[in-house]
mmCIF file of C-alpha atoms in Angstrom:
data_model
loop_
_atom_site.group_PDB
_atom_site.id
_atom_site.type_symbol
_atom_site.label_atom_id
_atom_site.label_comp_id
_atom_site.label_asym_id
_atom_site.label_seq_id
_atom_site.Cartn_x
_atom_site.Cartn_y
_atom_site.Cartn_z
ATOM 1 C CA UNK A 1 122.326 127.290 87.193
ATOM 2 C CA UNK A 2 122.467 125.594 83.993
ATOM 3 C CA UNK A 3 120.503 122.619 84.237
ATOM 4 C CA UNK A 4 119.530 119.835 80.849
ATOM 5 C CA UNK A 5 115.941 119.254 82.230
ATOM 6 C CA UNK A 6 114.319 122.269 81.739
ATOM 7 C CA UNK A 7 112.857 123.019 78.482
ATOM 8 C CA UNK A 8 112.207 126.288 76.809
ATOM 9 C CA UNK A 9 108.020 126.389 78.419
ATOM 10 C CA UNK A 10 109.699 125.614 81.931
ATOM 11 C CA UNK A 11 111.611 129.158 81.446
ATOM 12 C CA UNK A 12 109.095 131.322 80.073
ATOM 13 C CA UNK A 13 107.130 130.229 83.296
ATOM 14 C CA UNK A 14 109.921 130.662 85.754
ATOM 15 C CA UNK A 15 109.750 134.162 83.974
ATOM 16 C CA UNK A 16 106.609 134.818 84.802
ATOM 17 C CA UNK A 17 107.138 133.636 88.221
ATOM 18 C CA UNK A 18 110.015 135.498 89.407
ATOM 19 C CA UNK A 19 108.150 138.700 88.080
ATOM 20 C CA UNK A 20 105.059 137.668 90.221
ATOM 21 C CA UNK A 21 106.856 137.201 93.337
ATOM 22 C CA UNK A 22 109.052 140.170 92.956
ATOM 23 C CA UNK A 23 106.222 142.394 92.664
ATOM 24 C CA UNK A 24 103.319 140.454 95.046
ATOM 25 C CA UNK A 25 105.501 138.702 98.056
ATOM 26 C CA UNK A 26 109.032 140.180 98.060
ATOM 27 C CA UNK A 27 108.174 143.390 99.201
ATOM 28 C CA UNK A 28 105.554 142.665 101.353
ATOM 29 C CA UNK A 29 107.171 139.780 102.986
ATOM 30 C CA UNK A 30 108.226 141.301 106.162
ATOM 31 C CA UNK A 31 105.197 143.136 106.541
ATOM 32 C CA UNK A 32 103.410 140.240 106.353
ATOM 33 C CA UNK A 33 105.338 138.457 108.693
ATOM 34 C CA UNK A 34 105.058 140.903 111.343
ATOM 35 C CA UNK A 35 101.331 140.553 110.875
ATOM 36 C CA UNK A 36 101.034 137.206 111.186
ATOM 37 C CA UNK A 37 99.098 136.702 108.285
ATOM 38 C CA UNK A 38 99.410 137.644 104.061
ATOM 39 C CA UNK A 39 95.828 139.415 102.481
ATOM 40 C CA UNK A 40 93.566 136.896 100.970
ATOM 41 C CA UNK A 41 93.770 138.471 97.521
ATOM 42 C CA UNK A 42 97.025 136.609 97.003
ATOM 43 C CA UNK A 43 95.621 133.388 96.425
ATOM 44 C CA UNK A 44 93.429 134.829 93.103
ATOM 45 C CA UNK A 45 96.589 136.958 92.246
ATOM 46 C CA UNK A 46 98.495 133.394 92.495
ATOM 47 C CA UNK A 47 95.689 131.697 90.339
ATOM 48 C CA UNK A 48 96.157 134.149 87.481
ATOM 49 C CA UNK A 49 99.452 133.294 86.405
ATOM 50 C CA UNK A 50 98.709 129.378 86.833
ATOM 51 C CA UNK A 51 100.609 128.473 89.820
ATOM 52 C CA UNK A 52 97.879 127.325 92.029
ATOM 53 C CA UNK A 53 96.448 124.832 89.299
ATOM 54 C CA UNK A 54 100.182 122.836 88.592
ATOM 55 C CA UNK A 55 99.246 119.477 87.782
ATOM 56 C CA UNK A 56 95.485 119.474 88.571
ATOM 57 C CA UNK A 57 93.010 118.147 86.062
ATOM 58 C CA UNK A 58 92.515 120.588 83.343
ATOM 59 C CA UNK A 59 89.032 120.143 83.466
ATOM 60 C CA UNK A 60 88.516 122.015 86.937
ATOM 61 C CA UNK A 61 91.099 124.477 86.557
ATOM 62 C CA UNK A 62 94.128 122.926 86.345
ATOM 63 C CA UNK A 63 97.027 122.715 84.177
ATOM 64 C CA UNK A 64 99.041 119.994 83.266
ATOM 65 C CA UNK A 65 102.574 120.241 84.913
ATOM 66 C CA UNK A 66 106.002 118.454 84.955
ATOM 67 C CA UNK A 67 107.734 117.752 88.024
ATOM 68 C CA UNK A 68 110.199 120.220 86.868
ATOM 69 C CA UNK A 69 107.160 122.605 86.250
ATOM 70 C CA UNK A 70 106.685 122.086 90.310
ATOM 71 C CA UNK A 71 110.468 122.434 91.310
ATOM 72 C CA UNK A 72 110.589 126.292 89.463
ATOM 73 C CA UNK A 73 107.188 126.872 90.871
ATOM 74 C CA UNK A 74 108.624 126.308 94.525
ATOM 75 C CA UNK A 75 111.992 127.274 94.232
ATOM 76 C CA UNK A 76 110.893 130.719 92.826
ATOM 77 C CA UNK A 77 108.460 131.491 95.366
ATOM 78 C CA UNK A 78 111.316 130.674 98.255
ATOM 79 C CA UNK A 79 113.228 133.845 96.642
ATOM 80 C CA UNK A 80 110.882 135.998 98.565
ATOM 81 C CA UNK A 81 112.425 134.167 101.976
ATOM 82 C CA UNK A 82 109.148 134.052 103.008
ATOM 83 C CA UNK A 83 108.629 130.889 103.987
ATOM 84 C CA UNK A 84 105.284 130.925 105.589
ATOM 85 C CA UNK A 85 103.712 132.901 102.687
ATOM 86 C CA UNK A 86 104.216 130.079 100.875
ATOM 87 C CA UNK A 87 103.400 127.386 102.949
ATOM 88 C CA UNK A 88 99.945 128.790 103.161
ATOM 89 C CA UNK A 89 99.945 129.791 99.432
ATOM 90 C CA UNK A 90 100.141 126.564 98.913
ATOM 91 C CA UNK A 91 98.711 124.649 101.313
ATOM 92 C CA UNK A 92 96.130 122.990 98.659
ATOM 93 C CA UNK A 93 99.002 121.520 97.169
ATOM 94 C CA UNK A 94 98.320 118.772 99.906
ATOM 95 C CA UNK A 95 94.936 119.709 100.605
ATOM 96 C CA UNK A 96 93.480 118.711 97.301
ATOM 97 C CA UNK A 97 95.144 116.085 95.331
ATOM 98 C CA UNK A 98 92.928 113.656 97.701
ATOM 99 C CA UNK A 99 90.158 115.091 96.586
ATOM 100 C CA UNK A 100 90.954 115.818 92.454
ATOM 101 C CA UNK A 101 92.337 111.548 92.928
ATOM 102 C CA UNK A 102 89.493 110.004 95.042
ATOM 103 C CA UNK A 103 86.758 112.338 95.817
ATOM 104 C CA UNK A 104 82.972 111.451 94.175
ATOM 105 C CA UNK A 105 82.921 113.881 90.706
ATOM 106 C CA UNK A 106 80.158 116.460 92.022
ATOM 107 C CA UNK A 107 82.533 117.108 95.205
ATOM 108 C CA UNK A 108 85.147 117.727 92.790
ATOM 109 C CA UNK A 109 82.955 119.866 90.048
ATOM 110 C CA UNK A 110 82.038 122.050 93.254
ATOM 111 C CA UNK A 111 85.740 121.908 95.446
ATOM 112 C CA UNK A 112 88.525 122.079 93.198
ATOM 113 C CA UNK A 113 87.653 124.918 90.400
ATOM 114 C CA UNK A 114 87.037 127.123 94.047
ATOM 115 C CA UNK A 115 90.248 126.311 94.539
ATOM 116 C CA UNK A 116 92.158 126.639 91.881
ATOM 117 C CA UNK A 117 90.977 130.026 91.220
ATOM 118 C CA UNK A 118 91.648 131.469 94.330
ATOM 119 C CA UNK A 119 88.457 131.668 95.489
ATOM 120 C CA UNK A 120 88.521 128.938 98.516
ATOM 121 C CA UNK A 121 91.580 128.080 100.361
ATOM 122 C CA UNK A 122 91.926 124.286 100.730
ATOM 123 C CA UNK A 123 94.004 122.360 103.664
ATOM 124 C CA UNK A 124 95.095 118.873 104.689
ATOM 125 C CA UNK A 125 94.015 118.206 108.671
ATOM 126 C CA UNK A 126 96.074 114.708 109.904
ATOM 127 C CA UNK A 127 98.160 115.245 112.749
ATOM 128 C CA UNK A 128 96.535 115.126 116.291
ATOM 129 C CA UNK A 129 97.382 116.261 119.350
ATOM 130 C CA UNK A 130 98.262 112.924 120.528
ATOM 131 C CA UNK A 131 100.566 112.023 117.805
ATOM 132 C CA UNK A 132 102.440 113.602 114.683
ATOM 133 C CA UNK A 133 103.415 110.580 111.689
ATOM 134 C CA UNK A 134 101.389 107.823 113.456
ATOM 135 C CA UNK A 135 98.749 107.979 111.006
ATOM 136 C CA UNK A 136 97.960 104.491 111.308
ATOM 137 C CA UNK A 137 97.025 104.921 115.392
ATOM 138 C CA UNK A 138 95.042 108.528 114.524
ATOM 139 C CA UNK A 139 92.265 108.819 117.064
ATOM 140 C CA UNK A 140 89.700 111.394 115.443
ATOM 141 C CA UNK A 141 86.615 109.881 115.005
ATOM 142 C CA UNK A 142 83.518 109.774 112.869
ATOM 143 C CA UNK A 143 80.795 107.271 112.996
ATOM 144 C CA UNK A 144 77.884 107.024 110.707
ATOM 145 C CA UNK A 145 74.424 108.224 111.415
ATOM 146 C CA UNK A 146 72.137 108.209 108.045
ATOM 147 C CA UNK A 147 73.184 110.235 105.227
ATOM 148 C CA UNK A 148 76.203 111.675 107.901
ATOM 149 C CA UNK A 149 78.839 111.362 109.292
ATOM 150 C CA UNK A 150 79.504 112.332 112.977
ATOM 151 C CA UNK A 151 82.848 113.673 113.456
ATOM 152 C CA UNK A 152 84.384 114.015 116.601
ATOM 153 C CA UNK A 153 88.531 114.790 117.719
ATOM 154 C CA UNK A 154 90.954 117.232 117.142
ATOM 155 C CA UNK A 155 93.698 118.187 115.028
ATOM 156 C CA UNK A 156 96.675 120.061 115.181
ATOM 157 C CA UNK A 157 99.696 122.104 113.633
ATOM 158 C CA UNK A 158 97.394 122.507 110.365
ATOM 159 C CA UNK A 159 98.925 124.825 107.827
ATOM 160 C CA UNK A 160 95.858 127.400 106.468
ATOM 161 C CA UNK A 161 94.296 125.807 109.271
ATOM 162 C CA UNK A 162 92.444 129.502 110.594
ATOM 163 C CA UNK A 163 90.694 130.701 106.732
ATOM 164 C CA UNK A 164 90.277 127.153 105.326
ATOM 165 C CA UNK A 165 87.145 126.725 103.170
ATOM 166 C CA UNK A 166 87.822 122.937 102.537
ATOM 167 C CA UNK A 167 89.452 120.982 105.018
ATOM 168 C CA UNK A 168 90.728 117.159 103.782
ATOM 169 C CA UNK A 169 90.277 115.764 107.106
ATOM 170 C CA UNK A 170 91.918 111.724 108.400
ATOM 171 C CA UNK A 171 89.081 109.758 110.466
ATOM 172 C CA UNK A 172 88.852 107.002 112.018
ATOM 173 C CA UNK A 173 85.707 105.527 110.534
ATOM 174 C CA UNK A 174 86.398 101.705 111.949
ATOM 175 C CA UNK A 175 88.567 99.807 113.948
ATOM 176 C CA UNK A 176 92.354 99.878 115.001
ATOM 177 C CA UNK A 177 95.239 100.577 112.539
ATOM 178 C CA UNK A 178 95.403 101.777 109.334
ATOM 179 C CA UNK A 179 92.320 100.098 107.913
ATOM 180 C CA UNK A 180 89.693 102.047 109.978
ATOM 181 C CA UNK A 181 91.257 105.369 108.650
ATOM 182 C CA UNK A 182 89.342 107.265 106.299
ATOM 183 C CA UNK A 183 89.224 110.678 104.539
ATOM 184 C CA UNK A 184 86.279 113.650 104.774
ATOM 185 C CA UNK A 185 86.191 116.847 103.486
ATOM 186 C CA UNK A 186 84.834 118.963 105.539
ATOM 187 C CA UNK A 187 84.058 122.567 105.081
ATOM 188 C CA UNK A 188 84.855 125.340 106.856
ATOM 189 C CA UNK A 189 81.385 126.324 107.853
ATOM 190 C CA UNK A 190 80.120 123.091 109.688
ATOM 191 C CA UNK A 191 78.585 124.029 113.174
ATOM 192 C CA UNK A 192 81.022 121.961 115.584
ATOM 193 C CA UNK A 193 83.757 123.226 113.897
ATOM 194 C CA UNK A 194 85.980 125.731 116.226
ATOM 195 C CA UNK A 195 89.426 126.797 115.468
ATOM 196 C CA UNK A 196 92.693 127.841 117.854
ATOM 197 C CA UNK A 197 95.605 129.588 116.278
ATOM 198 C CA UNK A 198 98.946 129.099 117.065
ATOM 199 C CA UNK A 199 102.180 131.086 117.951
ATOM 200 C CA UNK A 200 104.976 129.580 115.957
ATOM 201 C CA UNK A 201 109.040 129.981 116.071
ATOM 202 C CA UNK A 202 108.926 130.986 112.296
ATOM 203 C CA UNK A 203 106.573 130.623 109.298
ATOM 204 C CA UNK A 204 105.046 133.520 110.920
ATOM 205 C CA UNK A 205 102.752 134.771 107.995
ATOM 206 C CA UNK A 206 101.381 131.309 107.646
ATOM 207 C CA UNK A 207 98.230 130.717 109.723
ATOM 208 C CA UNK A 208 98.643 127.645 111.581
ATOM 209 C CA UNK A 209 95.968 126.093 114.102
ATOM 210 C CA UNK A 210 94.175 123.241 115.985
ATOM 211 C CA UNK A 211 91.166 122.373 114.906
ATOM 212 C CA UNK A 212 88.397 120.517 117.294
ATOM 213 C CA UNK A 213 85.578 118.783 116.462
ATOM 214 C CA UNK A 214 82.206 118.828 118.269
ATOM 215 C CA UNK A 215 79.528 116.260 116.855
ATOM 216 C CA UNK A 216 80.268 117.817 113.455
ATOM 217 C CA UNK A 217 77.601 116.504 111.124
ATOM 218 C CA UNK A 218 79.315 116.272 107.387
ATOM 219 C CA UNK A 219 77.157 114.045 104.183
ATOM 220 C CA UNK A 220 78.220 111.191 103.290
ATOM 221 C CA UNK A 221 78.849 112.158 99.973
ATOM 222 C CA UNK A 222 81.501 113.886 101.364
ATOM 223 C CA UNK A 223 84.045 110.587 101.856
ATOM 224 C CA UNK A 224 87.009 111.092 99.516
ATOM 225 C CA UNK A 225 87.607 107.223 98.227
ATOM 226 C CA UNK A 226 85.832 104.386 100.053
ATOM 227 C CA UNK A 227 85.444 103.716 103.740
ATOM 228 C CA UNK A 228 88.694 102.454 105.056
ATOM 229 C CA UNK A 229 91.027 103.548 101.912
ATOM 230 C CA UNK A 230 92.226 106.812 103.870
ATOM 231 C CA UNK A 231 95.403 105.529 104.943
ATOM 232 C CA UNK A 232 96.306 104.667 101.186
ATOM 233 C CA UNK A 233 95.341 107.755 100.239
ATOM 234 C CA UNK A 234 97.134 109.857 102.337
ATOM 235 C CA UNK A 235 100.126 107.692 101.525
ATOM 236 C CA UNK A 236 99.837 108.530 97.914
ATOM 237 C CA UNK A 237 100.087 112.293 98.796
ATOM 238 C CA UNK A 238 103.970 112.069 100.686
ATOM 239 C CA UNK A 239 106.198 111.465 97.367
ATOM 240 C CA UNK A 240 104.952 115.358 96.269
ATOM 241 C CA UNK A 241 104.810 116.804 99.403
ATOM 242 C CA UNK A 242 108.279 115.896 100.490
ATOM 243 C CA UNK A 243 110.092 116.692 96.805
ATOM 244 C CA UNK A 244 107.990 120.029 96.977
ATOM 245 C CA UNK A 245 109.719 120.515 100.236
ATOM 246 C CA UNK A 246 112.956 119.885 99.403
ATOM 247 C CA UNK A 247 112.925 122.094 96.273
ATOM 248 C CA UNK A 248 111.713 125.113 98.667
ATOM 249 C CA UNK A 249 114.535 124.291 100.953
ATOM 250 C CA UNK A 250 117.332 123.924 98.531
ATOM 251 C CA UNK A 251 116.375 127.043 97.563
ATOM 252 C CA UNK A 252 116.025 128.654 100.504
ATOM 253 C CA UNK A 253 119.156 127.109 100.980
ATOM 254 C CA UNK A 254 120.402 129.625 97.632
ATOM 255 C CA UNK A 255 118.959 132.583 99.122
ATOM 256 C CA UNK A 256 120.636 132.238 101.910
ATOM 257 C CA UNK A 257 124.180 131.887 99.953
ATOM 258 C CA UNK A 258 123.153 134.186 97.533
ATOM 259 C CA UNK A 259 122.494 137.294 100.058
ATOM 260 C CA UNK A 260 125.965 136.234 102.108
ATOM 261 C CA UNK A 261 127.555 136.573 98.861
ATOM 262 C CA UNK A 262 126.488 139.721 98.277
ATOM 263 C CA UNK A 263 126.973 140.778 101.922
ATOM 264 C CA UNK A 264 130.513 139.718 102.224
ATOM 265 C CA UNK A 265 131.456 141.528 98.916
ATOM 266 C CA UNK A 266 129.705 144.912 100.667
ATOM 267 C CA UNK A 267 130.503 144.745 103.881
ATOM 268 C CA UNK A 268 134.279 145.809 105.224
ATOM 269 C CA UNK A 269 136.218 144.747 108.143
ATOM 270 C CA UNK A 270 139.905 145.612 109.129
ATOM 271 C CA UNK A 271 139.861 147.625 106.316
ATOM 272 C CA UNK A 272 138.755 145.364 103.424
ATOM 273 C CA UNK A 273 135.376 143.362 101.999
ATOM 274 C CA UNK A 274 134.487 140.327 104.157
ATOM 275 C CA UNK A 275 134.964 138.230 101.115
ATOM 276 C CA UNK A 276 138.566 138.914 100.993
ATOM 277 C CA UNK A 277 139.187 137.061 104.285
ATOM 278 C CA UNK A 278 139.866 133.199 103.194
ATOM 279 C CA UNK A 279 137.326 132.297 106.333
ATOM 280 C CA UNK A 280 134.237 133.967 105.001
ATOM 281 C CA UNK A 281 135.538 132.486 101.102
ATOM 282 C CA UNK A 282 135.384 129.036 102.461
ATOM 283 C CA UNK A 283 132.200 129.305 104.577
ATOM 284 C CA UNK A 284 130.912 130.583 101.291
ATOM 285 C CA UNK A 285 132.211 127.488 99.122
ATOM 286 C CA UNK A 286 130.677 124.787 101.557
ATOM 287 C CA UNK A 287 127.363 126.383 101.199
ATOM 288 C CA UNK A 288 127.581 126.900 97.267
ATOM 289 C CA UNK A 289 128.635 123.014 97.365
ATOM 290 C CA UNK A 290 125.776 122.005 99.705
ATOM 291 C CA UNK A 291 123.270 123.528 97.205
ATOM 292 C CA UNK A 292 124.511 122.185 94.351
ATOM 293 C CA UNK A 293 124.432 118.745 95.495
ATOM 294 C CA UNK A 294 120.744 119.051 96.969
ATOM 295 C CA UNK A 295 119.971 120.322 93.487
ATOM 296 C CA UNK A 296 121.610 117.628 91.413
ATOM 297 C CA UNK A 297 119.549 114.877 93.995
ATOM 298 C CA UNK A 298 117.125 116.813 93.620
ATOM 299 C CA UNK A 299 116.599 116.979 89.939
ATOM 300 C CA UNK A 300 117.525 113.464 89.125
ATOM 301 C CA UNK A 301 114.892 111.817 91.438
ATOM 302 C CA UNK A 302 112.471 114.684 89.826
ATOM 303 C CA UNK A 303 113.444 112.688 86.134
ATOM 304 C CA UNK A 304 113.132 109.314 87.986
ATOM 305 C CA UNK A 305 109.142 110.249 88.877
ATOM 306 C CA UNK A 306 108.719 111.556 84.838
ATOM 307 C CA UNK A 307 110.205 107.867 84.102
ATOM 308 C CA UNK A 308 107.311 106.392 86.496
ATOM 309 C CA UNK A 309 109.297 105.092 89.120
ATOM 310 C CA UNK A 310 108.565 105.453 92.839
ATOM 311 C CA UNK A 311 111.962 105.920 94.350
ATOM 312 C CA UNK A 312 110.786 106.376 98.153
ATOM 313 C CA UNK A 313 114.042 105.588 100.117
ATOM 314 C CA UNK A 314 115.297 108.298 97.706
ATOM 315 C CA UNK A 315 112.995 111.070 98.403
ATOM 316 C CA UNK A 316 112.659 110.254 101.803
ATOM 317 C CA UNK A 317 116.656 110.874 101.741
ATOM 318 C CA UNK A 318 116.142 113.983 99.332
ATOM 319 C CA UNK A 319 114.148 115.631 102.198
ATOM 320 C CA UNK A 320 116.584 114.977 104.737
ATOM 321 C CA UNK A 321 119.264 116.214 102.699
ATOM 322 C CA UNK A 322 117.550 119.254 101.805
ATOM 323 C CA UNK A 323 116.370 120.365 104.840
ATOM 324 C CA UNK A 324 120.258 120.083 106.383
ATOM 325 C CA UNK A 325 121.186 122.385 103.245
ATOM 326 C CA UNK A 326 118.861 124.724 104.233
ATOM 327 C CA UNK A 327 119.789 124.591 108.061
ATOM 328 C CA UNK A 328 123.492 124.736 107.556
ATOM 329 C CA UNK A 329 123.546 127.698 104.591
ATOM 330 C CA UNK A 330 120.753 129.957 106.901
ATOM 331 C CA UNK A 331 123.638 129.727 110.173
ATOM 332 C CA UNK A 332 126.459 130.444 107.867
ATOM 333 C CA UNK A 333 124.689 133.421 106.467
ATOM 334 C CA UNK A 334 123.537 134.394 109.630
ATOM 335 C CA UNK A 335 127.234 133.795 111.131
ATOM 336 C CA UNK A 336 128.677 136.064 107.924
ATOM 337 C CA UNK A 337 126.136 139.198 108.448
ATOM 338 C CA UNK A 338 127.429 138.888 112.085
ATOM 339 C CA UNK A 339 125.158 141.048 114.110
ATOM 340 C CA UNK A 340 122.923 142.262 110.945
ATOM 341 C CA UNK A 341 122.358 138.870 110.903
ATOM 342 C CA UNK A 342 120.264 138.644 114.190
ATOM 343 C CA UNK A 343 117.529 141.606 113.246
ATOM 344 C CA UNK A 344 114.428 140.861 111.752
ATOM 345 C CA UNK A 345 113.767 142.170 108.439
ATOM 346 C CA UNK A 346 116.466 140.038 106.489
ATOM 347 C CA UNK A 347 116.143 136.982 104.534
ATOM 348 C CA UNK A 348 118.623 134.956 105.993
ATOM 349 C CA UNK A 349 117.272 135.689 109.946
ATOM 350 C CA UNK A 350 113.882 134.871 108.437
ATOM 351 C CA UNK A 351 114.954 131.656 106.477
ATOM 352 C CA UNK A 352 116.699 130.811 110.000
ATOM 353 C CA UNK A 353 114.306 130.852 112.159
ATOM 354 C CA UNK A 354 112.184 128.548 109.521
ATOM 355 C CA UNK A 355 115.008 126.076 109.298
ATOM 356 C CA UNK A 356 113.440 123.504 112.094
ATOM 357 C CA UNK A 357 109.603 123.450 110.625
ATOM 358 C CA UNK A 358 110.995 121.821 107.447
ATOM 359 C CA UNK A 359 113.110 119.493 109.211
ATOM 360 C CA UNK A 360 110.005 117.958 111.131
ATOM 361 C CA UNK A 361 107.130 118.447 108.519
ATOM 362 C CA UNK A 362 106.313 115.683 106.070
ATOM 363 C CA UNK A 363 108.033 113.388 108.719
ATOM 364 C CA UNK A 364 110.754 113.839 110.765
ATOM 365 C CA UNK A 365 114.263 113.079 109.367
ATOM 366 C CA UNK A 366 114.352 110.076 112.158
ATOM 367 C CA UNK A 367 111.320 109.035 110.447
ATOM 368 C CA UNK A 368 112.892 109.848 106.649
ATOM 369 C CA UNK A 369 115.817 107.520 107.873
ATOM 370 C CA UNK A 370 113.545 104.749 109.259
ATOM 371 C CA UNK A 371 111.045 104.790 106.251
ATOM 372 C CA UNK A 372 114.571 104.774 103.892
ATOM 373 C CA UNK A 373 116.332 102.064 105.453
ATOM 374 C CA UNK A 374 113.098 99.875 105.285
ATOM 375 C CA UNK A 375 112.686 100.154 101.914
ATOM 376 C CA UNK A 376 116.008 99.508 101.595
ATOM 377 C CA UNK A 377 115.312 95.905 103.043
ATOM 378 C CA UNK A 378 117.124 96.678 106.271
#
């Protein structure tokens, strides 16, 4: 789609991109899924072409990015359908801007060039057990003792949460609310430090566990801002996680309309192509209008963060919006393939069965509504 924000260096790199994950995920991607997990190698093949160091410091790695540098890089790696590849891929997209922002600069001269080259795999660790978007009430807890802290609790539903190097890790460091949380990196090798993994509806290739904490001893040095600033912090991260998402799910959204398409024009029934029955054109229609609109919203609030604006209700809506593209394209392209539709192996059964994670990660859409309407003054 022909679009006036993207520049001539945006397409040489969506270039390179759509070559990478035709030859490294899209083939592989069922595979992978079936396994449960994608080979480790990805992450350095991933750090080659630049993708894993988008808009991180140049001086550990990184390379300075656009936010429509970000929307190619996630809307070409949903082409795959693979949604848990990258989830996991890209889990240090949330793992590590804590630590490149806030994090003392040895911890960052050691972490983030590990990271950005492929070498470590870096993941964010906030939800508990006992509570999802509450990050305010998180109970996890880690008291000082010297040069240490003490770190005690559990976490849950954490993406790259099994092979984690570096885990970015909310603690409650003092009292009630959001001014006793705090953030610790912890790494992956700290005696105390046990992992579960999970069985998940979809996102299958993505590892996904809870993580416990037993009297985990982590330095000091290891606090990412100052003692108390965690909630802030973590704050800070939510504009790019949730307009990451809702690139990936507009254009999972596109996949999905994109393989009905094709589909309908192949498939016959009562003795003609599905897309010559008007039913199957409009079904088509709504979900080539859904997408475009999640893209245009999409797009302009992208331009809107390059202006420096911080248009929250906006992205909170963005998300929401996205993620019901998404849901309503994968059942229409399920409902077109018909029973082709309901076998594993496809793109569109795949991107369907993913359609629910999005809606809940990042915050809920109840909670996208409730956080939009306040800053809306309501």
């Amino acid at each position: 789609m022909m679009s006036p924000f993207y520049t001539a260096e945006h397409d040489a790199f969506r270039d390179v991109m759509r070559r990478f994950v035709e030859k490294e995920i899209t083939p592989f991607a069922h595979e992978w899924d079936e396994a449960g997990e994608f080979p480790r190698v990805l992450y350095r093949k991933a750090a080659e072409i630049g993708l894993l160091g988008l808009g991180f410091p140049e001086e550990y790695g990184g390379i300075a990015a656009d936010q429509f540098m970000k929307i190619v890089a996630s809307q070409e790696l949903a082409r795959a359908g693979a949604g848990g590849v990258s989830a996991s891929l890209m889990s240090h997209t949330i793992g590590s801007p804590p630590i490149a922002r806030a994090a003392r600069s040895e911890v960052k001269a050691r972490v983030l060039p590990q990271v950005l080259s492929g070498d470590k795999i870096s993941a964010l660790a906030i939800t508990e057990p006992g509570g999802g978007s509450d990050v305010a009430n998180l109970a996890t807890k880690a008291r000082r003792d010297g040069d240490h802290y003490v770190v005690s609790g559990e976490k849950t539903f954490i993406t790259s949460g099994m092979r984690a190097d570096y885990l970015t890790v909310a603690v409650r460091t003092g009292g009630e609310g959001a001014g006793g949380v705090s953030l610790l990196l912890i790494e992956g090798d700290t005696p105390g430090l046990t992992r579960t993994k999970l069985k998940k509806m979809g996102w299958w290739a993505s590892d996904t566990a809870t993580l416990h904490f037993d009297e985990c001893r982590v330095p000091a040095e290891n606090l990412i801002g100052e003692e108390g600033q965690g909630f802030k912090i973590i704050m800070q991260n939510f504009n790019s996680e949730r307009m990451g998402m809702a690139a990936g799910c507009t254009a999972f959204a596109r996949v999905c309309l994109d393989e009905a398409i094709a589909y309908a024009k192949e498939r016959k029934t009562f003795g003609k192509p599905l897309a010559q029955h008007q039913v199957i054109r409009h079904k088509i229609v709504d979900m080539a209008q859904k997408v475009a609109a999640s893209q245009a919203m999409l797009e302009m609030l992208a331009w809107r963060l390059e202006q420096g604006e911080s248009p929250v209700a906006e992205i909170c809506m963005m998300k929401n919006q996205a993620t019901q593209t998404m849901a309503f394209c994968a059942s229409e392209a399920v409902q077109i393939f018909g029973g082709a539709g309901f076998m594993r192996g496809i793109k569109a059964e795949r991107i369907y069965r993913e359609v629910k994670v999005n809606a809940i990660g990042g915050g809920t859409e109840e909670i996208m509504k409730d956080l939009a309407s306040r800053q809306m003054g309501l």
